[in-house]
CSV table of C-alpha atoms and ligand atoms in Angstrom, one decimal:
chain,number,residue,atom,x,y,z
A,117,MET,CA,0.5,14.9,27.3
A,118,SER,CA,1.7,11.8,29.0
A,119,ALA,CA,1.7,10.6,32.6
A,120,VAL,CA,5.4,11.5,32.8
A,121,ASP,CA,4.8,14.9,31.2
A,122,THR,CA,1.8,15.9,33.3
A,123,LEU,CA,3.2,15.0,36.7
A,124,ALA,CA,4.8,18.0,38.5
A,125,GLU,CA,8.4,17.0,39.2
A,126,PRO,CA,9.2,17.0,42.9
A,127,ALA,CA,11.9,19.4,43.9
A,128,PRO,CA,15.2,17.6,44.3
A,129,SER,CA,16.3,17.5,47.9
A,130,THR,CA,20.0,17.9,47.0
A,131,THR,CA,21.8,19.1,43.9
A,132,PRO,CA,24.5,16.6,43.1
A,133,THR,CA,28.1,17.9,42.7
A,134,LEU,CA,29.2,16.7,39.3
A,135,ARG,CA,32.7,15.8,38.4
A,136,GLU,CA,34.3,17.6,35.5
A,137,GLY,CA,33.3,16.1,32.2
A,138,ALA,CA,30.7,13.8,33.8
A,139,PHE,CA,28.4,14.3,30.9
A,140,GLY,CA,30.8,14.8,28.0
A,141,HIS,CA,29.8,17.7,25.7
A,142,ALA,CA,26.3,18.1,27.2
A,143,THR,CA,25.8,21.6,28.3
A,144,GLY,CA,22.4,21.5,30.1
A,145,LEU,CA,18.8,20.3,29.9
A,146,ALA,CA,16.5,22.2,27.5
A,147,CYS,CA,12.7,22.1,27.5
A,148,ARG,CA,11.3,20.6,24.3
A,149,GLU,CA,8.3,22.9,24.6
A,150,CYS,CA,9.5,26.3,25.7
A,151,GLY,CA,13.3,26.0,25.2
A,152,HIS,CA,14.0,27.0,28.9
A,153,GLN,CA,17.4,25.6,29.9
A,154,ILE,CA,18.5,24.4,33.3
A,155,ALA,CA,21.7,22.8,34.6
A,156,LEU,CA,22.4,19.1,34.2
A,157,GLY,CA,20.8,17.1,37.0
A,158,PRO,CA,18.4,14.2,37.6
A,159,HIS,CA,15.4,16.2,36.2
A,160,TYR,CA,12.9,15.4,33.5
A,161,ALA,CA,10.3,18.2,33.6
A,162,CYS,CA,10.7,21.9,32.8
A,163,PRO,CA,10.3,24.1,35.9
A,164,GLU,CA,8.6,26.7,33.7
A,165,CYS,CA,6.0,24.7,31.8
A,166,PHE,CA,6.4,21.0,32.8
A,167,GLY,CA,7.4,20.1,29.3
A,168,PRO,CA,9.9,17.3,28.8
A,169,LEU,CA,13.6,18.1,29.1
A,170,GLU,CA,16.2,16.9,26.7
A,171,ILE,CA,20.0,17.1,26.6
A,172,ALA,CA,21.6,20.2,24.9
A,173,TYR,CA,25.2,19.9,23.6
A,174,ASP,CA,28.1,21.9,22.4
A,175,PHE,CA,29.5,19.2,20.0
A,176,PRO,CA,33.2,19.2,19.1
A,177,ALA,CA,34.3,18.8,15.5
A,178,ILE,CA,34.4,15.1,14.9
A,179,THR,CA,35.4,13.0,11.9
A,180,ARG,CA,34.2,9.7,10.5
A,181,GLU,CA,37.7,8.3,11.1
A,182,GLU,CA,37.7,9.1,14.8
A,183,ILE,CA,34.4,7.3,15.2
A,184,GLU,CA,35.5,4.3,13.1
A,185,ALA,CA,38.6,4.0,15.4
A,186,GLY,CA,36.4,3.5,18.4
A,187,PRO,CA,35.2,0.3,20.0
A,188,ALA,CA,32.6,-2.0,18.3
A,189,ASN,CA,29.8,-0.8,20.6
A,190,ILE,CA,27.8,2.4,21.3
A,191,TRP,CA,30.8,4.1,22.9
A,192,ARG,CA,32.3,4.8,19.5
A,193,TYR,CA,29.8,7.6,19.5
A,194,LYS,CA,30.6,8.7,23.1
A,195,ALA,CA,31.4,12.3,22.0
A,196,LEU,CA,27.8,12.6,20.9
A,197,LEU,CA,26.3,11.2,24.1
A,198,PRO,CA,25.9,12.6,27.7
A,199,VAL,CA,28.7,10.4,29.0
A,200,PRO,CA,32.3,11.0,30.2
A,201,THR,CA,35.2,10.3,28.0
A,202,ASP,CA,36.3,7.5,30.4
A,203,ILE,CA,33.0,5.7,30.1
A,204,GLU,CA,34.6,2.5,28.9
A,205,GLN,CA,36.5,2.2,32.2
A,206,SER,CA,33.2,1.6,34.2
A,207,PRO,CA,31.7,-1.9,34.0
A,208,ASN,CA,28.7,-1.8,31.6
A,209,MET,CA,27.1,-4.1,29.0
A,210,GLU,CA,28.9,-2.6,26.0
A,211,PRO,CA,25.8,-2.8,23.8
A,212,GLY,CA,25.4,-1.8,20.2
A,213,TYR,CA,27.1,-2.1,16.9
A,214,THR,CA,24.6,-4.7,15.9
A,215,ARG,CA,24.2,-6.1,12.4
A,216,LEU,CA,22.7,-4.2,9.5
A,217,LEU,CA,21.6,-7.0,7.2
A,218,LYS,CA,20.7,-6.7,3.5
A,219,ALA,CA,17.2,-8.3,3.4
A,220,HIS,CA,17.2,-9.7,-0.1
A,221,ASN,CA,14.4,-12.3,0.5
A,222,LEU,CA,12.1,-10.1,2.6
A,223,GLY,CA,12.6,-7.3,0.1
A,224,ALA,CA,11.7,-9.7,-2.8
A,225,GLN,CA,8.7,-10.9,-1.0
A,226,LEU,CA,7.4,-7.4,-0.3
A,227,GLY,CA,8.5,-5.9,-3.6
A,228,ILE,CA,11.1,-3.5,-2.0
A,229,ASP,CA,14.2,-3.2,-4.1
A,230,ASN,CA,16.7,-2.1,-1.4
A,231,LEU,CA,15.7,-3.3,2.1
A,232,TRP,CA,17.9,-3.6,5.2
A,233,VAL,CA,17.1,-5.0,8.7
A,234,LYS,CA,18.9,-3.4,11.6
A,235,ASP,CA,18.9,-6.3,14.0
A,236,ASP,CA,19.0,-5.1,17.6
A,237,SER,CA,18.0,-8.5,18.9
A,238,THR,CA,21.7,-9.4,19.3
A,239,ASN,CA,22.3,-6.8,22.1
A,240,PRO,CA,23.4,-8.3,25.5
A,241,THR,CA,19.8,-8.8,26.8
A,242,ASN,CA,18.4,-9.1,23.3
A,243,SER,CA,16.7,-5.8,22.8
A,244,PHE,CA,17.6,-2.2,21.9
A,245,LYS,CA,17.0,-1.3,25.5
A,246,ASP,CA,20.6,-2.1,26.4
A,247,ARG,CA,21.6,1.1,24.5
A,248,VAL,CA,19.4,3.4,26.5
A,249,VAL,CA,20.1,1.7,29.8
A,250,ALA,CA,23.9,2.1,29.3
A,251,CYS,CA,23.4,5.9,29.0
A,252,ALA,CA,21.1,5.9,32.0
A,253,LEU,CA,23.6,3.9,34.1
A,254,SER,CA,26.3,6.4,33.3
A,255,ALA,CA,24.0,9.2,34.5
A,256,ALA,CA,23.0,7.3,37.7
A,257,ARG,CA,26.7,6.7,38.5
A,258,GLU,CA,27.6,10.4,38.0
A,259,PHE,CA,24.6,11.5,40.2
A,260,GLY,CA,25.7,9.0,42.9
A,261,SER,CA,22.4,7.2,42.8
A,262,LYS,CA,22.1,4.2,45.1
A,263,VAL,CA,19.3,2.4,43.3
A,264,PHE,CA,18.8,1.8,39.6
A,265,ALA,CA,15.2,1.2,38.7
A,266,CYS,CA,12.5,1.3,36.0
A,267,PRO,CA,8.9,0.8,35.1
A,268,SER,CA,8.9,-1.5,32.1
A,269,THR,CA,6.9,-3.3,29.5
A,270,GLY,CA,9.5,-6.1,29.8
A,271,ASN,CA,12.7,-5.5,27.8
A,272,LEU,CA,13.7,-2.5,29.8
A,273,ALA,CA,13.4,-4.5,33.0
A,274,ASN,CA,15.7,-7.1,31.5
A,275,ALA,CA,18.3,-4.5,30.5
A,276,VAL,CA,18.2,-2.6,33.8
A,277,ALA,CA,18.5,-5.7,35.9
A,278,ALA,CA,21.5,-7.0,33.9
A,279,ALA,CA,23.3,-3.7,33.7
A,280,GLY,CA,22.8,-3.1,37.4
A,281,ALA,CA,24.2,-6.6,38.2
A,282,ARG,CA,27.3,-5.9,36.1
A,283,ALA,CA,27.8,-2.4,37.6
A,284,GLY,CA,27.3,-3.6,41.1
A,285,ILE,CA,24.4,-1.3,41.8
A,286,LYS,CA,21.1,-2.3,43.5
A,287,THR,CA,18.2,-2.7,41.0
A,288,VAL,CA,14.5,-2.7,41.5
A,289,VAL,CA,12.4,-3.2,38.4
A,290,PHE,CA,8.6,-2.9,38.1
A,291,ILE,CA,6.5,-4.7,35.4
A,292,PRO,CA,2.8,-5.3,34.8
A,293,SER,CA,2.0,-8.7,36.4
A,294,ASN,CA,0.5,-10.1,33.2
A,295,LEU,CA,3.8,-9.9,31.3
A,296,GLU,CA,5.1,-12.8,29.3
A,297,LYS,CA,6.8,-15.4,31.6
A,298,PRO,CA,10.2,-15.4,29.6
A,299,LYS,CA,10.5,-11.6,30.1
A,300,GLN,CA,9.8,-12.0,33.9
A,301,VAL,CA,12.5,-14.8,34.2
A,302,ASN,CA,14.9,-12.7,32.1
A,303,SER,CA,14.7,-10.0,34.7
A,304,ALA,CA,14.5,-12.2,37.8
A,305,VAL,CA,17.7,-14.0,36.9
A,306,TYR,CA,19.7,-10.8,37.4
A,307,THR,CA,17.8,-9.2,40.3
A,308,GLU,CA,16.1,-10.2,43.5
A,309,SER,CA,13.9,-7.2,43.2
A,310,LEU,CA,11.5,-7.7,40.4
A,311,VAL,CA,8.1,-6.2,41.4
A,312,ALA,CA,5.0,-7.4,39.4
A,313,VAL,CA,2.2,-4.8,39.7
A,314,ASN,CA,-1.4,-5.6,39.1
A,315,GLY,CA,-2.1,-3.1,36.4
A,316,ASN,CA,-1.0,-2.1,32.9
A,317,TYR,CA,2.2,-0.3,32.0
A,318,ASP,CA,0.7,3.1,32.5
A,319,ASP,CA,-0.3,2.2,36.1
A,320,VAL,CA,3.3,0.9,36.7
A,321,ASN,CA,4.7,4.1,35.2
A,322,LYS,CA,2.6,6.3,37.5
A,323,LEU,CA,3.7,4.2,40.5
A,324,ALA,CA,7.3,4.7,39.5
A,325,SER,CA,6.9,8.5,39.3
A,326,GLU,CA,5.4,8.4,42.8
A,327,ILE,CA,8.3,6.3,44.2
A,328,ALA,CA,10.8,8.6,42.5
A,329,GLY,CA,9.2,11.5,44.4
A,330,GLU,CA,9.3,9.7,47.7
A,331,GLU,CA,12.7,8.0,47.7
A,332,ASP,CA,16.0,9.8,47.7
A,333,GLY,CA,18.8,8.5,45.5
A,334,TRP,CA,16.8,6.4,43.1
A,335,ALA,CA,17.6,6.7,39.4
A,336,PHE,CA,14.5,5.6,37.5
A,337,VAL,CA,16.0,5.2,34.1
A,338,ASN,CA,12.9,6.3,32.1
A,339,VAL,CA,11.5,8.8,34.7
A,340,ASN,CA,14.0,11.1,36.5
A,341,VAL,CA,17.0,10.3,34.3
A,342,ARG,CA,14.9,9.9,31.1
A,343,PRO,CA,16.7,12.7,29.2
A,344,TYR,CA,20.0,10.8,29.6
A,345,TYR,CA,18.4,7.4,28.9
A,346,ALA,CA,16.6,8.6,25.8
A,347,GLU,CA,19.9,9.7,24.2
A,348,GLY,CA,21.0,6.1,24.0
A,349,SER,CA,18.6,5.4,21.1
A,350,LYS,CA,20.4,8.0,19.0
A,351,THR,CA,23.1,5.3,18.5
A,352,LEU,CA,20.7,3.3,16.4
A,353,GLY,CA,20.5,6.2,14.0
A,354,TYR,CA,24.3,6.7,14.0
A,355,GLU,CA,25.0,3.1,13.4
A,356,ILE,CA,22.6,2.7,10.5
A,357,ALA,CA,24.1,5.7,8.8
A,358,GLU,CA,27.7,4.5,9.4
A,359,GLN,CA,26.9,0.9,8.3
A,360,LEU,CA,25.3,2.2,5.1
A,361,GLY,CA,28.7,3.9,4.3
A,362,TRP,CA,27.9,7.2,6.0
A,363,ARG,CA,24.6,7.7,4.3
A,364,LEU,CA,21.1,8.2,5.5
A,365,PRO,CA,18.4,5.8,4.2
A,366,ASP,CA,15.4,7.2,2.2
A,367,GLN,CA,12.9,5.5,4.5
A,368,ILE,CA,12.9,4.0,8.0
A,369,VAL,CA,10.3,2.0,9.9
A,370,ILE,CA,10.5,2.1,13.7
A,371,PRO,CA,8.2,0.6,16.4
A,372,VAL,CA,6.4,3.0,18.7
A,373,ALA,CA,5.6,2.5,22.4
A,374,SER,CA,6.5,5.7,24.3
A,375,GLY,CA,7.9,7.0,21.0
A,376,SER,CA,11.3,7.8,22.4
A,377,GLN,CA,13.3,5.6,20.1
A,378,LEU,CA,11.7,7.0,17.0
A,379,THR,CA,12.3,10.6,18.0
A,380,LYS,CA,15.9,9.9,18.9
A,381,VAL,CA,16.7,8.2,15.6
A,382,ASP,CA,15.4,11.3,13.9
A,383,LYS,CA,17.5,13.4,16.2
A,384,ALA,CA,20.6,11.3,15.4
A,385,PHE,CA,20.1,11.8,11.6
A,386,GLY,CA,19.7,15.5,12.1
A,387,GLU,CA,22.9,15.7,14.2
A,388,LEU,CA,24.9,13.7,11.6
A,389,ILE,CA,23.8,16.2,9.0
A,390,LYS,CA,24.7,19.2,11.1
A,391,LEU,CA,28.1,17.7,12.0
A,392,GLY,CA,28.8,17.1,8.3
A,393,LEU,CA,29.2,13.4,8.8
A,394,VAL,CA,26.5,12.6,6.2
A,395,GLU,CA,25.2,14.4,3.2
A,396,ASP,CA,22.0,16.4,3.9
A,397,LYS,CA,19.1,14.6,2.2
A,398,PRO,CA,15.4,14.0,2.8
A,399,TYR,CA,14.3,10.9,4.6
A,400,LYS,CA,10.9,9.6,5.7
A,401,VAL,CA,10.2,8.2,9.2
A,402,PHE,CA,7.4,5.7,9.7
A,403,GLY,CA,6.0,4.6,13.1
A,404,ALA,CA,4.6,1.1,13.8
A,405,GLN,CA,2.0,0.2,16.4
A,406,ALA,CA,-0.4,-2.7,17.1
A,407,THR,CA,-4.0,-1.9,16.6
A,408,GLY,CA,-4.8,-2.9,20.2
A,409,CYS,CA,-2.5,-0.1,21.4
A,410,SER,CA,-2.4,2.5,18.6
A,411,PRO,CA,-3.0,5.9,20.1
A,412,VAL,CA,-0.3,7.5,17.9
A,413,SER,CA,-1.5,5.9,14.7
A,414,VAL,CA,-5.1,6.9,15.5
A,415,ALA,CA,-4.0,10.5,16.0
A,416,PHE,CA,-1.9,10.4,12.8
A,417,LYS,CA,-4.9,9.1,10.8
A,418,GLY,CA,-7.2,11.6,12.5
A,419,GLY,CA,-5.0,14.5,11.5
A,420,THR,CA,-4.7,15.7,15.1
A,421,ASN,CA,-1.8,16.5,17.4
A,422,VAL,CA,-3.7,15.2,20.4
A,423,VAL,CA,-2.8,11.6,21.4
A,424,ARG,CA,-5.7,10.2,23.3
A,425,PRO,CA,-4.7,7.6,25.9
A,426,VAL,CA,-6.0,4.1,25.4
A,427,LYS,CA,-6.2,0.9,27.5
A,428,PRO,CA,-3.9,-1.6,25.7
A,429,ASP,CA,-5.2,-4.9,24.5
A,430,THR,CA,-2.6,-6.6,22.2
A,431,ILE,CA,-0.1,-9.4,22.1
A,432,ALA,CA,2.6,-6.8,21.4
A,433,LYS,CA,3.1,-6.2,25.1
A,434,SER,CA,6.4,-4.5,24.8
A,435,LEU,CA,4.7,-1.8,22.8
A,436,ALA,CA,1.7,-1.6,25.1
A,437,ILE,CA,2.0,2.0,26.3
A,438,GLY,CA,-1.5,3.5,26.2
A,439,ASN,CA,-0.3,7.0,27.2
A,440,PRO,CA,2.9,7.6,25.2
A,441,ALA,CA,5.2,10.3,26.5
A,442,ASP,CA,6.7,11.1,23.1
A,443,GLY,CA,3.5,10.6,21.1
A,444,PRO,CA,3.1,14.2,19.9
A,445,TYR,CA,6.8,14.3,18.9
A,446,VAL,CA,6.4,11.1,16.8
A,447,LEU,CA,3.4,12.8,15.0
A,448,ASP,CA,5.5,15.9,14.3
A,449,ILE,CA,8.4,13.9,12.9
A,450,CYS,CA,6.4,11.5,10.8
A,451,ARG,CA,4.4,14.4,9.3
A,452,ARG,CA,7.5,16.7,8.8
A,453,THR,CA,9.4,14.0,7.0
A,454,GLY,CA,6.5,12.8,4.8
A,455,GLY,CA,6.3,9.4,6.6
A,456,ALA,CA,3.3,8.0,8.5
A,457,VAL,CA,2.2,6.0,11.6
A,458,GLU,CA,0.4,2.8,10.8
A,459,ASP,CA,-1.0,-0.1,12.9
A,460,ILE,CA,-1.8,-3.8,12.3
A,461,THR,CA,-3.9,-6.5,14.0
A,462,ASP,CA,-2.5,-9.1,16.3
A,463,ASP,CA,-2.9,-11.7,13.5
A,464,GLU,CA,-0.8,-9.5,11.3
A,465,VAL,CA,1.8,-9.2,14.1
A,466,ARG,CA,2.1,-13.0,14.1
A,467,GLU,CA,2.4,-13.0,10.3
A,468,GLY,CA,5.1,-10.4,10.6
A,469,ILE,CA,7.1,-12.6,13.0
A,470,LEU,CA,6.9,-15.6,10.6
A,471,LEU,CA,7.6,-13.5,7.6
A,472,LEU,CA,10.9,-12.2,9.0
A,473,ALA,CA,11.9,-15.6,10.3
A,474,ARG,CA,11.2,-17.5,7.1
A,475,THR,CA,12.7,-14.9,4.8
A,476,GLU,CA,15.8,-13.8,6.7
A,477,GLY,CA,16.4,-16.3,9.5
A,478,ILE,CA,15.7,-13.7,12.2
A,479,PHE,CA,13.4,-14.6,15.1
A,480,THR,CA,11.8,-11.4,16.3
A,481,GLU,CA,9.4,-10.8,19.2
A,482,THR,CA,6.0,-9.2,18.8
A,483,ALA,CA,7.4,-5.7,18.6
A,484,GLY,CA,9.4,-6.7,15.5
A,485,GLY,CA,6.4,-8.6,14.1
A,486,THR,CA,4.6,-5.3,14.4
A,487,THR,CA,7.3,-3.4,12.6
A,488,VAL,CA,7.6,-5.9,9.8
A,489,GLY,CA,3.8,-6.3,9.5
A,490,VAL,CA,3.5,-2.5,9.3
A,491,LEU,CA,6.2,-2.3,6.7
A,492,LYS,CA,4.2,-4.8,4.6
A,493,LYS,CA,1.0,-2.7,5.1
A,494,LEU,CA,2.8,0.5,4.2
A,495,VAL,CA,3.9,-1.0,0.9
A,496,ASP,CA,0.5,-2.6,0.2
A,497,THR,CA,-1.3,0.7,0.8
A,498,GLY,CA,1.2,2.8,-1.2
A,499,GLN,CA,2.4,4.8,1.7
A,500,LEU,CA,6.0,3.6,1.4
A,501,ASP,CA,7.9,3.8,-1.9
A,502,PRO,CA,9.3,0.3,-2.7
A,503,THR,CA,11.9,1.8,-5.1
A,504,LEU,CA,13.6,3.7,-2.3
A,505,GLU,CA,16.3,2.4,0.1
A,506,THR,CA,14.5,1.3,3.3
A,507,VAL,CA,15.6,0.2,6.8
A,508,VAL,CA,13.4,-1.6,9.2
A,509,ILE,CA,14.4,-1.9,12.8
A,510,ASN,CA,14.1,-5.2,14.7
A,511,THR,CA,14.2,-4.2,18.3
A,512,GLY,CA,13.7,-7.5,20.1
A,513,MET,CA,14.1,-11.2,20.3
A,514,GLY,CA,11.5,-13.9,19.6
A,515,LEU,CA,12.5,-16.3,22.3
A,516,LYS,CA,11.0,-13.8,24.8
A,517,THR,CA,7.5,-14.0,23.3
A,518,LEU,CA,7.2,-17.7,22.2
A,519,ASP,CA,3.6,-17.9,23.2
A,520,ALA,CA,2.6,-15.4,20.5
A,521,ILE,CA,3.3,-18.0,17.7
A,522,SER,CA,3.7,-21.4,19.5
A,523,ASP,CA,0.2,-22.5,18.3
A,524,GLN,CA,1.2,-21.7,14.7
A,525,VAL,CA,4.5,-23.5,14.4
A,526,GLY,CA,5.7,-26.9,15.4
A,527,PRO,CA,6.7,-30.3,14.0
A,528,ALA,CA,5.4,-31.0,10.5
A,529,ALA,CA,5.2,-34.6,11.6
A,530,THR,CA,5.9,-36.8,14.6
A,531,ILE,CA,7.2,-40.2,13.4
A,532,GLU,CA,8.9,-43.5,14.5
A,533,PRO,CA,12.7,-43.5,13.9
A,534,SER,CA,12.5,-45.4,10.5
A,535,TYR,CA,13.1,-44.3,6.9
A,536,ASP,CA,9.7,-45.6,5.8
A,537,ALA,CA,8.0,-43.5,8.4
A,538,PHE,CA,9.9,-40.4,7.2
A,539,ALA,CA,9.2,-41.2,3.5
A,540,ALA,CA,5.5,-41.5,4.3
A,541,THR,CA,5.4,-37.9,5.5
A,542,GLY,CA,6.1,-36.6,1.9
A,543,LEU,CA,8.8,-34.2,3.3
A,544,ALA,CA,11.7,-35.8,1.3
B,899,PLP,C1,11.3,-4.5,21.7
B,899,PLP,C2,10.8,-3.1,21.8
B,899,PLP,N1,10.7,-2.4,20.7
B,899,PLP,C3,10.3,-1.1,20.8
B,899,PLP,C4,10.0,-0.5,22.0
B,899,PLP,C5,9.5,0.9,21.9
B,899,PLP,O1,10.3,1.9,22.5
B,899,PLP,P1,9.9,3.4,22.8
B,899,PLP,O2,9.2,3.3,24.1
B,899,PLP,O3,11.2,4.1,22.8
B,899,PLP,O4,8.9,3.8,21.7
B,899,PLP,C6,10.1,-1.2,23.1
B,899,PLP,C7,9.8,-0.6,24.4
B,899,PLP,O5,9.1,-0.3,25.2
B,899,PLP,C8,10.5,-2.6,23.1
B,899,PLP,O6,10.6,-3.3,24.2
B,900,ZN,ZN1,9.3,24.5,29.3
């Protein structure tokens, strides 16, 4: 159980009056543990058992053509999200519909026949977090929240600060004070209220839950509006299937911090099957962690359902959540689908960054280095079948974590501006 899961949710002081269709086809909030349902509201914990809540829907019949006729962003899937049909009218970052690239060179290097990279580094603030934040922003608007906030390992803070600026809503974002400088700057340019907390992410998260209980009208995207926020990650799954020609991949490798993204990609695949938008077929889900923060991988390998919290110590700071809210669900999914959760050392994370850059021209951050490095380890250890169609998700951008590899790359030579000097380098 995570910090979010175990904290009793404070009783809301007011129940917001919702406008008709504020949450599209969402019908309520359902407990993932006991199934208890409550009305839509800014809630995240089950009043019966404190289990995490998620959105329940009554989906309409929807066709591939209707989706394809939509905008080139996540709102093409708005009928499957907890957002109103007029969502495009409200200023937002319009994230998503990022590239799915055939990774010929990386595939050849790793011995995988049919490999794709879903490149989410091209989102507006350069990580997949723009997707989840867009859904959280819609919820915050519908609930009439006056402050848009988050505890973050970095990327989420960037996405919340930017989306809040564009929407004209006050933002306050909380980060661990030892975060990479580029991620701090990437939040501070958009908001005057970046708060650096002396502690790790789990401390920041606990503080956010406390503030959410004390302050009225604050939407903490990954705390009290987490059920709405989390649904945004489903769009990664929808896009991958659509971009493959309305087909599910055989295997997918996804980084794990809180584990929310992995669980929602799986949820998306399941929904597409149920809605008849893709053929029902088996697929395997693999989770990627850095060894210095690998509570889910340790539990997977230990054959247990209990995710023991750890104190993170890794260069993959965006994945440094020691007490992951969705850890047990990640274990369920990876076991049910026949996948695995694996972890790699920080040196292997750096190698993963360079491998993706030098084979596919994609500069990923440490989270992507972790995912690519784990993909390699899964092949090397025989856990992933290299003959099956595989997708690896790149969730972030390398310019935000330059320090991770700046000691390893640089000029091959520094020369005077003459041909002779260049010739002497042997680089011709
Ligand atoms: C770049 C990047 N990738 C992956 C993740 C993991 O996301 P989740 O917390 O949904 O597992 C994060 C977030 O914390 C991130 O910033
Ligand atoms: Zn419950």
